[in-house]
Protein backbone atom coordinates (compact mmCIF):
# COMPACT_ATOMS: atom_id res chain seq x y z
CA UNK A 1 0.00 0.00 0.00
CA UNK A 2 1.25 3.48 -0.89
CA UNK A 3 0.90 4.88 2.65
CA UNK A 4 3.02 2.11 4.15
CA UNK A 5 5.64 2.58 1.43
CA UNK A 6 5.75 6.33 2.04
CA UNK A 7 6.00 5.83 5.80
CA UNK A 8 8.93 3.42 5.42
CA UNK A 9 10.62 5.23 2.53
CA UNK A 10 12.85 7.29 4.80
CA UNK A 11 14.24 4.33 6.77
CA UNK A 12 17.31 4.08 4.54
CA UNK A 13 18.14 7.68 5.47
CA UNK A 14 16.90 7.62 9.05
CA UNK A 15 19.14 4.72 10.02
CA UNK A 16 22.19 6.84 9.23
CA UNK A 17 20.99 9.88 11.14
CA UNK A 18 19.65 8.65 14.47
CA UNK A 19 22.63 10.21 16.27
CA UNK A 20 21.92 13.58 14.65
CA UNK A 21 18.20 13.21 15.36
CA UNK A 22 18.90 12.71 19.03
CA UNK A 23 21.45 15.55 19.12
CA UNK A 24 18.88 17.84 17.49
CA UNK A 25 16.25 16.78 20.00
CA UNK A 26 18.65 17.50 22.86
CA UNK A 27 19.43 20.94 21.44
CA UNK A 28 15.71 21.65 21.15
CA UNK A 29 15.07 20.59 24.74
CA UNK A 30 17.95 22.77 25.97
CA UNK A 31 16.46 25.73 24.09
CA UNK A 32 13.05 25.06 25.65
CA UNK A 33 14.74 25.10 29.04
CA UNK A 34 16.51 28.40 28.32
CA UNK A 35 13.21 29.94 27.22
CA UNK A 36 11.57 28.86 30.47
CA UNK A 37 9.13 26.54 28.71
CA UNK A 38 10.64 23.58 30.57
CA UNK A 39 11.94 23.64 34.11
CA UNK A 40 15.57 22.71 34.67
CA UNK A 41 14.43 19.40 36.16
CA UNK A 42 12.21 18.64 33.15
CA UNK A 43 14.99 19.54 30.74
CA UNK A 44 17.50 17.37 32.58
CA UNK A 45 15.11 14.41 32.71
CA UNK A 46 14.37 14.60 28.97
CA UNK A 47 18.05 15.01 28.02
CA UNK A 48 19.01 12.02 30.18
CA UNK A 49 16.25 9.97 28.56
CA UNK A 50 17.43 10.89 25.06
CA UNK A 51 21.04 10.07 25.96
CA UNK A 52 19.93 6.74 27.41
CA UNK A 53 17.92 5.94 24.27
CA UNK A 54 20.97 6.71 22.13
CA UNK A 55 23.19 4.44 24.21
CA UNK A 56 20.61 1.64 24.09
CA UNK A 57 20.36 1.92 20.32
CA UNK A 58 24.15 1.77 19.94
CA UNK A 59 24.33 -1.22 22.26
CA UNK A 60 21.56 -2.98 20.35
CA UNK A 61 23.26 -2.31 17.02
CA UNK A 62 26.58 -3.69 18.29
CA UNK A 63 25.03 -6.72 19.94
CA UNK A 64 22.88 -7.66 16.95
CA UNK A 65 25.24 -6.50 14.21
CA UNK A 66 22.27 -4.52 12.94
CA UNK A 67 22.50 -1.58 10.58
CA UNK A 68 18.89 -0.61 11.11
CA UNK A 69 17.09 -0.24 14.44
CA UNK A 70 13.95 1.62 15.42
CA UNK A 71 11.98 2.28 18.56
CA UNK A 72 8.55 0.65 18.74
CA UNK A 73 6.38 0.75 21.82
CA UNK A 74 9.34 1.83 23.95
CA UNK A 75 11.47 -1.11 22.73
CA UNK A 76 14.31 -1.22 20.27
CA UNK A 77 13.68 -3.58 17.38
CA UNK A 78 15.77 -4.69 14.43
CA UNK A 79 14.25 -4.38 11.01
CA UNK A 80 15.45 -5.65 7.69
CA UNK A 81 16.03 -2.97 5.05
Tab-separated table of N, CA, C and O in Angstrom, residues 9-50:
chain	number	residue	atom	x	y	z
A	9	UNK	N	9.671	4.794	3.548
A	9	UNK	CA	10.618	5.231	2.529
A	9	UNK	C	11.845	5.920	3.112
A	9	UNK	O	12.926	5.847	2.529
A	10	UNK	N	11.718	6.548	4.240
A	10	UNK	CA	12.851	7.287	4.802
A	10	UNK	C	13.766	6.429	5.666
A	10	UNK	O	14.805	6.906	6.124
A	11	UNK	N	13.434	5.175	5.878
A	11	UNK	CA	14.240	4.328	6.770
A	11	UNK	C	15.692	4.258	6.314
A	11	UNK	O	16.607	4.311	7.124
A	12	UNK	N	15.927	4.174	5.014
A	12	UNK	CA	17.313	4.079	4.537
A	12	UNK	C	18.117	5.316	4.918
A	12	UNK	O	19.326	5.237	5.128
A	13	UNK	N	17.461	6.464	5.035
A	13	UNK	CA	18.144	7.680	5.467
A	13	UNK	C	18.164	7.783	6.989
A	13	UNK	O	19.175	8.134	7.580
A	14	UNK	N	17.023	7.486	7.599
A	14	UNK	CA	16.896	7.623	9.054
A	14	UNK	C	17.923	6.790	9.798
A	14	UNK	O	18.442	7.217	10.826
A	15	UNK	N	18.218	5.594	9.309
A	15	UNK	CA	19.142	4.718	10.023
A	15	UNK	C	20.523	5.336	10.137
A	15	UNK	O	21.260	5.046	11.051
A	16	UNK	N	20.864	6.207	9.207
A	16	UNK	CA	22.189	6.838	9.235
A	16	UNK	C	22.224	8.069	10.123
A	16	UNK	O	23.277	8.552	10.471
A	17	UNK	N	21.041	8.597	10.460
A	17	UNK	CA	20.993	9.883	11.142
A	17	UNK	C	20.405	9.846	12.541
A	17	UNK	O	20.081	10.888	13.092
A	18	UNK	N	20.284	8.647	13.150
A	18	UNK	CA	19.652	8.647	14.469
A	18	UNK	C	20.472	9.423	15.482
A	18	UNK	O	19.919	10.075	16.356
A	19	UNK	N	21.795	9.427	15.342
A	19	UNK	CA	22.628	10.215	16.265
A	19	UNK	C	22.298	11.705	16.124
A	19	UNK	O	22.090	12.398	17.117
A	20	UNK	N	22.229	12.174	14.881
A	20	UNK	CA	21.923	13.575	14.649
A	20	UNK	C	20.493	13.920	15.076
A	20	UNK	O	20.244	15.019	15.579
A	21	UNK	N	19.578	12.985	14.897
A	21	UNK	CA	18.200	13.210	15.355
A	21	UNK	C	18.163	13.425	16.858
A	21	UNK	O	17.496	14.333	17.356
A	22	UNK	N	18.890	12.586	17.568
A	22	UNK	CA	18.904	12.709	19.035
A	22	UNK	C	19.625	13.980	19.450
A	22	UNK	O	19.164	14.700	20.344
A	23	UNK	N	20.742	14.304	18.797
A	23	UNK	CA	21.454	15.550	19.119
A	23	UNK	C	20.559	16.764	18.880
A	23	UNK	O	20.559	17.714	19.668
A	24	UNK	N	19.802	16.744	17.775
A	24	UNK	CA	18.877	17.843	17.487
A	24	UNK	C	17.777	17.937	18.522
A	24	UNK	O	17.389	19.042	18.932
A	25	UNK	N	17.286	16.791	18.964
A	25	UNK	CA	16.251	16.781	20.004
A	25	UNK	C	16.800	17.336	21.310
A	25	UNK	O	16.115	18.102	22.005
A	26	UNK	N	18.028	16.971	21.636
A	26	UNK	CA	18.651	17.498	22.862
A	26	UNK	C	18.809	19.011	22.760
A	26	UNK	O	18.491	19.741	23.704
A	27	UNK	N	19.272	19.492	21.620
A	27	UNK	CA	19.430	20.944	21.436
A	27	UNK	C	18.088	21.655	21.586
A	27	UNK	O	18.000	22.726	22.205
A	28	UNK	N	17.041	21.058	21.055
A	28	UNK	CA	15.711	21.650	21.146
A	28	UNK	C	15.235	21.702	22.599
A	28	UNK	O	14.699	22.721	23.052
A	29	UNK	N	15.469	20.639	23.329
A	29	UNK	CA	15.069	20.592	24.737
A	29	UNK	C	15.846	21.636	25.545
A	29	UNK	O	15.278	22.324	26.400
A	30	UNK	N	17.133	21.770	25.269
A	30	UNK	CA	17.951	22.774	25.966
A	30	UNK	C	17.396	24.175	25.691
A	30	UNK	O	17.274	25.007	26.599
A	31	UNK	N	17.034	24.434	24.436
A	31	UNK	CA	16.461	25.732	24.086
A	31	UNK	C	15.151	25.960	24.843
A	31	UNK	O	14.910	27.053	25.363
A	32	UNK	N	14.307	24.924	24.912
A	32	UNK	CA	13.048	25.063	25.647
A	32	UNK	C	13.303	25.369	27.117
A	32	UNK	O	12.565	26.142	27.734
A	33	UNK	N	14.371	24.797	27.663
A	33	UNK	CA	14.744	25.102	29.039
A	33	UNK	C	15.199	26.545	29.191
A	33	UNK	O	14.804	27.243	30.133
A	34	UNK	N	16.016	27.010	28.255
A	34	UNK	CA	16.508	28.395	28.316
A	34	UNK	C	15.375	29.406	28.160
A	34	UNK	O	15.447	30.505	28.713
A	35	UNK	N	14.349	29.050	27.425
A	35	UNK	CA	13.207	29.939	27.225
A	35	UNK	C	12.212	29.877	28.384
A	35	UNK	O	11.234	30.607	28.395
A	36	UNK	N	12.452	28.970	29.328
A	36	UNK	CA	11.571	28.856	30.473
A	36	UNK	C	10.316	28.032	30.202
A	36	UNK	O	9.402	27.995	31.016
A	37	UNK	N	10.278	27.380	29.053
A	37	UNK	CA	9.129	26.543	28.713
A	37	UNK	C	9.197	25.236	29.491
A	37	UNK	O	8.170	24.681	29.889
A	38	UNK	N	10.404	24.750	29.715
A	38	UNK	CA	10.643	23.579	30.567
A	38	UNK	C	11.405	24.029	31.802
A	38	UNK	O	12.245	24.929	31.723
A	39	UNK	N	11.137	23.378	32.916
A	39	UNK	CA	11.942	23.645	34.110
A	39	UNK	C	13.302	22.968	33.921
A	39	UNK	O	13.461	22.098	33.050
A	40	UNK	N	14.245	23.333	34.737
A	40	UNK	CA	15.570	22.708	34.672
A	40	UNK	C	15.456	21.204	34.918
A	40	UNK	O	16.109	20.404	34.240
A	41	UNK	N	14.606	20.825	35.860
A	41	UNK	CA	14.427	19.399	36.164
A	41	UNK	C	13.812	18.656	34.981
A	41	UNK	O	14.239	17.546	34.652
A	42	UNK	N	12.819	19.266	34.335
A	42	UNK	CA	12.206	18.644	33.154
A	42	UNK	C	13.223	18.490	32.028
A	42	UNK	O	13.315	17.437	31.396
A	43	UNK	N	13.962	19.556	31.793
A	43	UNK	CA	14.991	19.535	30.740
A	43	UNK	C	15.998	18.435	31.015
A	43	UNK	O	16.305	17.631	30.134
A	44	UNK	N	16.504	18.376	32.224
A	44	UNK	CA	17.499	17.369	32.577
A	44	UNK	C	16.958	15.949	32.412
A	44	UNK	O	17.651	15.066	31.910
A	45	UNK	N	15.731	15.736	32.813
A	45	UNK	CA	15.113	14.406	32.710
A	45	UNK	C	14.976	13.989	31.240
A	45	UNK	O	15.281	12.850	30.877
A	46	UNK	N	14.538	14.910	30.394
A	46	UNK	CA	14.368	14.598	28.970
A	46	UNK	C	15.724	14.342	28.316
A	46	UNK	O	15.877	13.382	27.551
A	47	UNK	N	16.709	15.184	28.609
A	47	UNK	CA	18.046	15.007	28.024
A	47	UNK	C	18.627	13.660	28.439
A	47	UNK	O	19.158	12.921	27.611
A	48	UNK	N	18.504	13.321	29.717
A	48	UNK	CA	19.006	12.017	30.178
A	48	UNK	C	18.295	10.876	29.472
A	48	UNK	O	18.914	9.872	29.111
A	49	UNK	N	16.993	11.002	29.267
A	49	UNK	CA	16.245	9.974	28.560
A	49	UNK	C	16.702	9.824	27.117
A	49	UNK	O	16.849	8.704	26.609
A	50	UNK	N	16.946	10.938	26.442
A	50	UNK	CA	17.434	10.893	25.062
A	50	UNK	C	18.830	10.274	25.002
A	50	UNK	O	19.122	9.467	24.106
